PDB file of C-alpha atoms in Angstrom:
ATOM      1  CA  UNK A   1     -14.207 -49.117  33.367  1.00  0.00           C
ATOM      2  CA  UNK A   2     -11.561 -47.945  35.730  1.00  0.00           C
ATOM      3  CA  UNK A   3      -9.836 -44.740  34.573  1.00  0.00           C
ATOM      4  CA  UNK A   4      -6.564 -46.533  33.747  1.00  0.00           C
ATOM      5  CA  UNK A   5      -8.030 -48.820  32.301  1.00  0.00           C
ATOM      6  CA  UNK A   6      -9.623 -46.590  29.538  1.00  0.00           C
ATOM      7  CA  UNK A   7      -5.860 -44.710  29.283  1.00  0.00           C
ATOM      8  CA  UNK A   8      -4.239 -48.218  28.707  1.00  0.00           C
ATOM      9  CA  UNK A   9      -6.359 -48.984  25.594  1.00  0.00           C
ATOM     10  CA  UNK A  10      -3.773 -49.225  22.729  1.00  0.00           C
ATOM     11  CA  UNK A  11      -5.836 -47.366  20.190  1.00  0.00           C
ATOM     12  CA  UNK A  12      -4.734 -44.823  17.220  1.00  0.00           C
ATOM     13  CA  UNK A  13      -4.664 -41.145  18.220  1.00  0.00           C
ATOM     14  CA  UNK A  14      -2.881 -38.133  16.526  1.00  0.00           C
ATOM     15  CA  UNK A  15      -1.492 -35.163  19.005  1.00  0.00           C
ATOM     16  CA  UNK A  16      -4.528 -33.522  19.468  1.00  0.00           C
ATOM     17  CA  UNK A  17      -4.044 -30.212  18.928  1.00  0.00           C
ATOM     18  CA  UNK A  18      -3.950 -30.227  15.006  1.00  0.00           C
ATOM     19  CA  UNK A  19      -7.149 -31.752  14.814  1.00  0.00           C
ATOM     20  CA  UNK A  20      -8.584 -29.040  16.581  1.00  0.00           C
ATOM     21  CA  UNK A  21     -10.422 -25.796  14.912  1.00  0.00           C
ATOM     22  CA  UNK A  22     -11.653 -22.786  16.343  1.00  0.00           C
ATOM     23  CA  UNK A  23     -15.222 -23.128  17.820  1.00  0.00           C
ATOM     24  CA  UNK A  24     -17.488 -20.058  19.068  1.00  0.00           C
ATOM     25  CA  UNK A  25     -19.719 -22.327  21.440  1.00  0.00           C
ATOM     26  CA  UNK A  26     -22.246 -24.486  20.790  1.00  0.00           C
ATOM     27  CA  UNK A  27     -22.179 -27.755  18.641  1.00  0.00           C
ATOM     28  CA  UNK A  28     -21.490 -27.219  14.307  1.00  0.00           C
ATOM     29  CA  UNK A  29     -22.433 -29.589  11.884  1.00  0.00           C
ATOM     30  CA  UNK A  30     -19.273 -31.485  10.997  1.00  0.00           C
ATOM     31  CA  UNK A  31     -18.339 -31.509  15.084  1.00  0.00           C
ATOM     32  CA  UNK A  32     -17.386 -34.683  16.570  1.00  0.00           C
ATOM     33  CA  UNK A  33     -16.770 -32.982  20.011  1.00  0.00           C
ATOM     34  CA  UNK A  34     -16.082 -30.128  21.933  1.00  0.00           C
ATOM     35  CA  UNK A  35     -12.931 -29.586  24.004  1.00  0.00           C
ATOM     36  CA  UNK A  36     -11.829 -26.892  25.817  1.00  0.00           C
ATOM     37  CA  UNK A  37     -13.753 -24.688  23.547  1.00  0.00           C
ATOM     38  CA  UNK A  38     -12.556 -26.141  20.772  1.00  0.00           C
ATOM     39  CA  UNK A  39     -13.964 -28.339  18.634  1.00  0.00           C
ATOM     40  CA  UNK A  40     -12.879 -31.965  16.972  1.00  0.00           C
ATOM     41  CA  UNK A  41     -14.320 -32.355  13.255  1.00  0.00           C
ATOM     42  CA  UNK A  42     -15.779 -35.705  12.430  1.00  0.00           C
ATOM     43  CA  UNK A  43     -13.795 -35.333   9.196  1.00  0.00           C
ATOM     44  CA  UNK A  44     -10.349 -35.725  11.671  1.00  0.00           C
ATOM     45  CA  UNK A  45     -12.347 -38.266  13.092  1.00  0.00           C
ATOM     46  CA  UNK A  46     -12.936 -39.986   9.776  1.00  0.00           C
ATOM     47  CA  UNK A  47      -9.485 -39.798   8.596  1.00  0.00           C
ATOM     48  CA  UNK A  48      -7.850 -41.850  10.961  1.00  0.00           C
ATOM     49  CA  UNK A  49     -10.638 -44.169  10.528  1.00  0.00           C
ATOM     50  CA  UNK A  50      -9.747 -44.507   6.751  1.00  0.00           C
ATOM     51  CA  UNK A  51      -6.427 -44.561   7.453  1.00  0.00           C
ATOM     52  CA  UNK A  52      -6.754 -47.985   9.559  1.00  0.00           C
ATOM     53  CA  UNK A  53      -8.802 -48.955   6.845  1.00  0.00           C
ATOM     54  CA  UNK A  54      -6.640 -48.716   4.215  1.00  0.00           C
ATOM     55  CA  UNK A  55      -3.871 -50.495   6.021  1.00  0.00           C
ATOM     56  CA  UNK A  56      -6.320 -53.165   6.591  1.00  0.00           C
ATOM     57  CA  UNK A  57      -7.016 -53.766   3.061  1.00  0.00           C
ATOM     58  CA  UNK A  58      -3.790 -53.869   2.040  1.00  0.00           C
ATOM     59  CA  UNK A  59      -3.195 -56.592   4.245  1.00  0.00           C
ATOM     60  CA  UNK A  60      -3.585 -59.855   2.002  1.00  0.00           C
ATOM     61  CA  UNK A  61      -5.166 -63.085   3.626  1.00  0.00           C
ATOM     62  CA  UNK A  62      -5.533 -61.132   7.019  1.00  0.00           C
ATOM     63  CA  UNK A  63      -7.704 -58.092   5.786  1.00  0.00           C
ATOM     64  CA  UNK A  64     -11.111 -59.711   6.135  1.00  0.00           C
ATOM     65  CA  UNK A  65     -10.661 -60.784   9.841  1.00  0.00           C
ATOM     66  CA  UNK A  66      -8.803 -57.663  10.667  1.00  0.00           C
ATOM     67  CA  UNK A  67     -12.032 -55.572   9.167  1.00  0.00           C
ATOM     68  CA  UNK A  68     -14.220 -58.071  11.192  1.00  0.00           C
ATOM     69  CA  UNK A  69     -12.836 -57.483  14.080  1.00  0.00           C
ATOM     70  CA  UNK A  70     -12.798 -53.706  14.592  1.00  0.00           C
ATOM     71  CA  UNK A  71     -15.854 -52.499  14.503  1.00  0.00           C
ATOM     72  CA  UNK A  72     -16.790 -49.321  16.212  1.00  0.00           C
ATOM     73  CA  UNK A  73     -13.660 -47.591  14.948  1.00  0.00           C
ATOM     74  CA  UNK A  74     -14.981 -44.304  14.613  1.00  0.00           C
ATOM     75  CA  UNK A  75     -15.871 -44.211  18.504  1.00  0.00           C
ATOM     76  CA  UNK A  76     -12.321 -46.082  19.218  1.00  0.00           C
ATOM     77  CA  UNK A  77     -10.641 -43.140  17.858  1.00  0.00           C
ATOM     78  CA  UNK A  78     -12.694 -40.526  18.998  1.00  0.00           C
ATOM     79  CA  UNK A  79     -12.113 -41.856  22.388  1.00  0.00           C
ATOM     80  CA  UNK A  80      -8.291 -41.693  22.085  1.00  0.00           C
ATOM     81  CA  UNK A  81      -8.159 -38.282  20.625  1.00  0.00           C
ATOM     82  CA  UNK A  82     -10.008 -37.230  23.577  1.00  0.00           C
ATOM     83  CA  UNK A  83      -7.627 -39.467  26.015  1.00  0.00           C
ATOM     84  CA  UNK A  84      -5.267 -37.608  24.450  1.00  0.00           C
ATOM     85  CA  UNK A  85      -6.072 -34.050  25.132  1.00  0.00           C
ATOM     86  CA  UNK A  86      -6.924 -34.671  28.875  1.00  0.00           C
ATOM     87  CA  UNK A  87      -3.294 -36.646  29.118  1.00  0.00           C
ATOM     88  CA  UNK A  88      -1.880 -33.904  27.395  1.00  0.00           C
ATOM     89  CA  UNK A  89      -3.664 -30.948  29.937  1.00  0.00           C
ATOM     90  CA  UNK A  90      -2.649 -33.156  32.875  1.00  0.00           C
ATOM     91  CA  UNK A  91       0.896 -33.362  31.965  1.00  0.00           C
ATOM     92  CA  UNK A  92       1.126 -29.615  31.223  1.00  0.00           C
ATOM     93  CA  UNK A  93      -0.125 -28.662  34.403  1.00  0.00           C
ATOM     94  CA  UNK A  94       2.160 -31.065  36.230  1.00  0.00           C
ATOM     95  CA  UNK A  95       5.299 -30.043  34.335  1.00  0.00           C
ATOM     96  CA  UNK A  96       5.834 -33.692  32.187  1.00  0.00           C
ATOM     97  CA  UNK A  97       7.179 -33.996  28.900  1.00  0.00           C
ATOM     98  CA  UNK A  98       8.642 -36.593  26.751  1.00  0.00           C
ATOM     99  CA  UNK A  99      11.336 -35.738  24.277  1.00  0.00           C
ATOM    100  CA  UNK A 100      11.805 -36.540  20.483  1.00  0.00           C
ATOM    101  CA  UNK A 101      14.884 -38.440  21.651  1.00  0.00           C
ATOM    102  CA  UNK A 102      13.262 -40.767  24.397  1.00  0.00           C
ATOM    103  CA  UNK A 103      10.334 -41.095  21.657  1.00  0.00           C
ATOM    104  CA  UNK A 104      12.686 -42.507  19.451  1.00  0.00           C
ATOM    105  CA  UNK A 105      14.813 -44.770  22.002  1.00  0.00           C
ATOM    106  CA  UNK A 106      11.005 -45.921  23.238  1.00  0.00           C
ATOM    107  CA  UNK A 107      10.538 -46.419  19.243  1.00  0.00           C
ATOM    108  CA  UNK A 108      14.225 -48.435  18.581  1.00  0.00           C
ATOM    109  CA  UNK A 109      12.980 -50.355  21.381  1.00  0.00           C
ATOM    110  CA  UNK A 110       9.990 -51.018  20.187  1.00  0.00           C
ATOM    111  CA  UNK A 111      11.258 -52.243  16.946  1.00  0.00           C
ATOM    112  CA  UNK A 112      14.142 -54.332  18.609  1.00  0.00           C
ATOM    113  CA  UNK A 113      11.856 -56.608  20.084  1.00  0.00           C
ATOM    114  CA  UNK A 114       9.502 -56.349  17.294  1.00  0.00           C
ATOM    115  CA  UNK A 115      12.632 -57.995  14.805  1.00  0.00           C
ATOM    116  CA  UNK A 116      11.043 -55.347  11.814  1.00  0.00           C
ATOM    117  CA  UNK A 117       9.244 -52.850  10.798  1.00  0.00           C
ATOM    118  CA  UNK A 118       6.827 -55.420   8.639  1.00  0.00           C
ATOM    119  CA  UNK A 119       6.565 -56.819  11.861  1.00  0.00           C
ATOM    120  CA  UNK A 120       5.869 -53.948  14.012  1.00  0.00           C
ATOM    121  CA  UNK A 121       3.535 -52.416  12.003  1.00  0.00           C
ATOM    122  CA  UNK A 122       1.452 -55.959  11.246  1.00  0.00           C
ATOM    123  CA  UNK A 123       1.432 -56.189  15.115  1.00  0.00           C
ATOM    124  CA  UNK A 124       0.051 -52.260  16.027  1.00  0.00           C
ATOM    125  CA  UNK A 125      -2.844 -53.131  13.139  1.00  0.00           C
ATOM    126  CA  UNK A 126      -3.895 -56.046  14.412  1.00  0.00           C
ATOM    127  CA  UNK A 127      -3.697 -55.504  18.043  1.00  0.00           C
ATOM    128  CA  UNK A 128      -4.546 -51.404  18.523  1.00  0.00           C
ATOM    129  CA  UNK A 129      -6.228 -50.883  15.286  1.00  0.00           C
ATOM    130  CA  UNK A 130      -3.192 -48.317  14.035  1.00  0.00           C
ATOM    131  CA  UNK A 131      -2.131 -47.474  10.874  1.00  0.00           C
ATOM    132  CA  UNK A 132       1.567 -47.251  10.101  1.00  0.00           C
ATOM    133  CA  UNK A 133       1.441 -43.142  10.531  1.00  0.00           C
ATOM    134  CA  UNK A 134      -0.028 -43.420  13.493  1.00  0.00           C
ATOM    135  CA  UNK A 135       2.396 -45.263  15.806  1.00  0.00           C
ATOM    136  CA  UNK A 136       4.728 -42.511  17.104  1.00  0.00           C
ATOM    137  CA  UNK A 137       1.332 -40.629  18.199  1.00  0.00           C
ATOM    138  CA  UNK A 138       0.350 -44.179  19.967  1.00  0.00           C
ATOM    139  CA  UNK A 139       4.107 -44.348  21.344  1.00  0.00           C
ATOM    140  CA  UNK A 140       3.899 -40.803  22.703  1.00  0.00           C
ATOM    141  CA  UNK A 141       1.007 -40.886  24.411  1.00  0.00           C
ATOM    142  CA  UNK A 142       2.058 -44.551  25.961  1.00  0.00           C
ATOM    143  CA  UNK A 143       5.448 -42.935  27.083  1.00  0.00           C
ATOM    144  CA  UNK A 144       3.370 -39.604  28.267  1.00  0.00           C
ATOM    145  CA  UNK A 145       0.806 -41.543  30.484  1.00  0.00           C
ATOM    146  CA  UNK A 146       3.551 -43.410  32.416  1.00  0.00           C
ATOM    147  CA  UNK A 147       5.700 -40.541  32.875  1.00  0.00           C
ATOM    148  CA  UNK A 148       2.673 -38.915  34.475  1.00  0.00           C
ATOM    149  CA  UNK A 149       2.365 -42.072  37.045  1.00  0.00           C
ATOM    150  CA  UNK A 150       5.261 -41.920  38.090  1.00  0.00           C
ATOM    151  CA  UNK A 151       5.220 -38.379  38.334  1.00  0.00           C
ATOM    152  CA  UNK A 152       2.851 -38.574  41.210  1.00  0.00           C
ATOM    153  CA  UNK A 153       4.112 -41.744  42.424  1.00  0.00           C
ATOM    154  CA  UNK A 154       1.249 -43.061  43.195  1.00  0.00           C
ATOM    155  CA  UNK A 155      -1.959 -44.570  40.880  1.00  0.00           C
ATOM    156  CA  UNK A 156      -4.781 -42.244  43.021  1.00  0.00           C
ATOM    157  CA  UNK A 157      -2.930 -38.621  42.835  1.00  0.00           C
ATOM    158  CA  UNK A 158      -2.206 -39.312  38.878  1.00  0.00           C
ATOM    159  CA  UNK A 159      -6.120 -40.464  38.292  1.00  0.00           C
ATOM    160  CA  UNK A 160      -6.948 -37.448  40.358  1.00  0.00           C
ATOM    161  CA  UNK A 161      -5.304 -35.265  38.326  1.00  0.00           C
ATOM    162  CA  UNK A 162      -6.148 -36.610  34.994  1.00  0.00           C
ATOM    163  CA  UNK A 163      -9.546 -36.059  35.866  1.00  0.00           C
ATOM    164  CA  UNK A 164      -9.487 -32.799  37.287  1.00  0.00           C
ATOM    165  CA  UNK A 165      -8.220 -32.070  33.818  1.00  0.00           C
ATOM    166  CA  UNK A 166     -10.972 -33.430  31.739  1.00  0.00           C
ATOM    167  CA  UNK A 167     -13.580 -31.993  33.734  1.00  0.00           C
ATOM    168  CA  UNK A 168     -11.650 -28.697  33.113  1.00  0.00           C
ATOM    169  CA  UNK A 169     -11.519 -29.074  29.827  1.00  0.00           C
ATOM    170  CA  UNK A 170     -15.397 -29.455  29.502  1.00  0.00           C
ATOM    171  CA  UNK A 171     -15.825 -32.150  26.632  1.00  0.00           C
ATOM    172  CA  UNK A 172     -18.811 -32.637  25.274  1.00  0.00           C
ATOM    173  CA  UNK A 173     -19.351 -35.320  22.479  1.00  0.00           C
ATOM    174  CA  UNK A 174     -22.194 -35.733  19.058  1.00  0.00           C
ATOM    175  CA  UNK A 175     -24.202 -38.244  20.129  1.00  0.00           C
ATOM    176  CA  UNK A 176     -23.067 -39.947  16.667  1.00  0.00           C
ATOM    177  CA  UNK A 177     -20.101 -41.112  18.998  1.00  0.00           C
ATOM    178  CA  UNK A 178     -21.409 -42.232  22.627  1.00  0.00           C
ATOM    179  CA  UNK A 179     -21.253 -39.602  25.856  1.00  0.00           C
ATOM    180  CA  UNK A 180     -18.683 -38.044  27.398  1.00  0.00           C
ATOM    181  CA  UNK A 181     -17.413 -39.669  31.116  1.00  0.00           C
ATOM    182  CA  UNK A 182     -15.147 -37.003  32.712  1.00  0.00           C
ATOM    183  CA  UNK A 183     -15.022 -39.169  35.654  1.00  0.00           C
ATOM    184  CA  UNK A 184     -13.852 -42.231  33.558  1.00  0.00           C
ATOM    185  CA  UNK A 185     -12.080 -40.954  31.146  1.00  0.00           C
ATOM    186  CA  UNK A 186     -13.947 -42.540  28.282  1.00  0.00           C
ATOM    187  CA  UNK A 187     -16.935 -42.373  25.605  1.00  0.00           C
ATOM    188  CA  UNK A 188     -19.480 -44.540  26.698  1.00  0.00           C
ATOM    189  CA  UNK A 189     -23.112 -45.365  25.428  1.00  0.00           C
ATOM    190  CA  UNK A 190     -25.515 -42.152  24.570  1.00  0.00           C
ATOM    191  CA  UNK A 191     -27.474 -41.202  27.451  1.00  0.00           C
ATOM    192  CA  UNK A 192     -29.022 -38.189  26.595  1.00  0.00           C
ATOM    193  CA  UNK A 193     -29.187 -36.291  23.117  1.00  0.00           C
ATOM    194  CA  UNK A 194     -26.959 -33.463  22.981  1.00  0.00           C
ATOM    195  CA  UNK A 195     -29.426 -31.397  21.991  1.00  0.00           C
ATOM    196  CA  UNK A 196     -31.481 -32.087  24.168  1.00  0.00           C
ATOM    197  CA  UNK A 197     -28.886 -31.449  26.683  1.00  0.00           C
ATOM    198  CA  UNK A 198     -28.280 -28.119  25.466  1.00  0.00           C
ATOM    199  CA  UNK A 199     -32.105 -27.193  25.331  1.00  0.00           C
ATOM    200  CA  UNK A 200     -32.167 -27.676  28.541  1.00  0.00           C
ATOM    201  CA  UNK A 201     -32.139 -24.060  30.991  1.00  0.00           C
ATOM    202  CA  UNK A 202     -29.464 -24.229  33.664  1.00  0.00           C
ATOM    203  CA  UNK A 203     -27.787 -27.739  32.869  1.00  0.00           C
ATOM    204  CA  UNK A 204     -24.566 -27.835  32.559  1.00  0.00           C
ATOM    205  CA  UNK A 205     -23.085 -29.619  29.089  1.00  0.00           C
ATOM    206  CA  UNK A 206     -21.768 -33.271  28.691  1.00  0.00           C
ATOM    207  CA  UNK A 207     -18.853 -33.670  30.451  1.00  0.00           C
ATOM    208  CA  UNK A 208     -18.256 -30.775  32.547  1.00  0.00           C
TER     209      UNK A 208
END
């Protein structure tokens, strides 16, 4: 998957940085993944998956196709929580920020061409798999990654940078989930047991 590709996915996320806790090294029971040190619980993980859930189920006739159709959730938002930190260490280092005010023009625009809220939020369930409290984090990170392109001006230098950051970062990721890609930018299929990883003298962990 090309790197911009993965980025593009329209998938639930939260700002990253509150579902972070402290980590000493090394992987925790309850740890989704590691990031820069810190560590990702699976119950932050979980959350957002009950979140879409919930929304899900409260949506009549459509609920048992929408459930049907999103599978793999956990791993979905795993992935964009992770997205998110390395857009959000990218951006920092380059000097790009989005305001509250162009996050809510981006959001009045949003809705305009929506026609309403009902109709806004049906649309972000069904087609990203986000929950009504989730959209401003999905709108934020949209408006983030394309301020970042053009930033660079060019498709190469911003994919070089964004993965100069999540190599720096250092992710690793519970097996539970998939394995890290620094160079991709994305969870993909388990590879090698984490532990295992870690066992091992002199290897470096997932991710770095």
């Amino acid at each position: 998957m090309h790197r911009r590709t993965a980025l593009s996915v329209s998938a639930a996320l939260l700002a990253a940085a509150p579902l972070l806790s402290a980590c000493s090294g090394g992987a925790r029971p309850g740890t989704a993944a590691v990031v820069g040190g810190e560590r990702i619980t699976t119950s932050a993980v979980q959350a957002q998956v009950n979140d879409v859930r919930a929304a899900q189920n409260r949506a009549g006739e459509a609920a048992a196709q929408l459930l049907q159709s999103s599978p793999g959730l956990e791993r979905v938002k795993l992935n964009r929580m992770l997205q998110t930190a390395v857009l959000e260490r990218a951006a920092k280092d380059a000097g790009v920020t989005v305001s509250q005010r162009e996050l809510e023009e981006f959001r009045d625009g949003q809705l305009q061409k929506a026609g309403s809220a009902e109709r806004l939020e049906a649309s972000a369930l069904e087609q990203a798999q986000l929950a009504p409290g989730q959209m401003d984090a999905d709108l934020r990170f949209r408006l983030l990654r394309d301020r970042l392109f053009a930033h660079y001006g060019s498709e190469e230098k911003a994919l070089e940078q964004l993965g100069a950051a999540a190599k720096a970062l250092h992710i690793e990721v519970n097996p539970r989930y998939g394995v890290w890609d620094a160079q991709q930018i994305v969870i993909g299929d388990q590879v090698t047991p984490w532990i295992t990883q870690r066992s091992r003298p002199g290897q470096a962990p997932a991710g770095a």
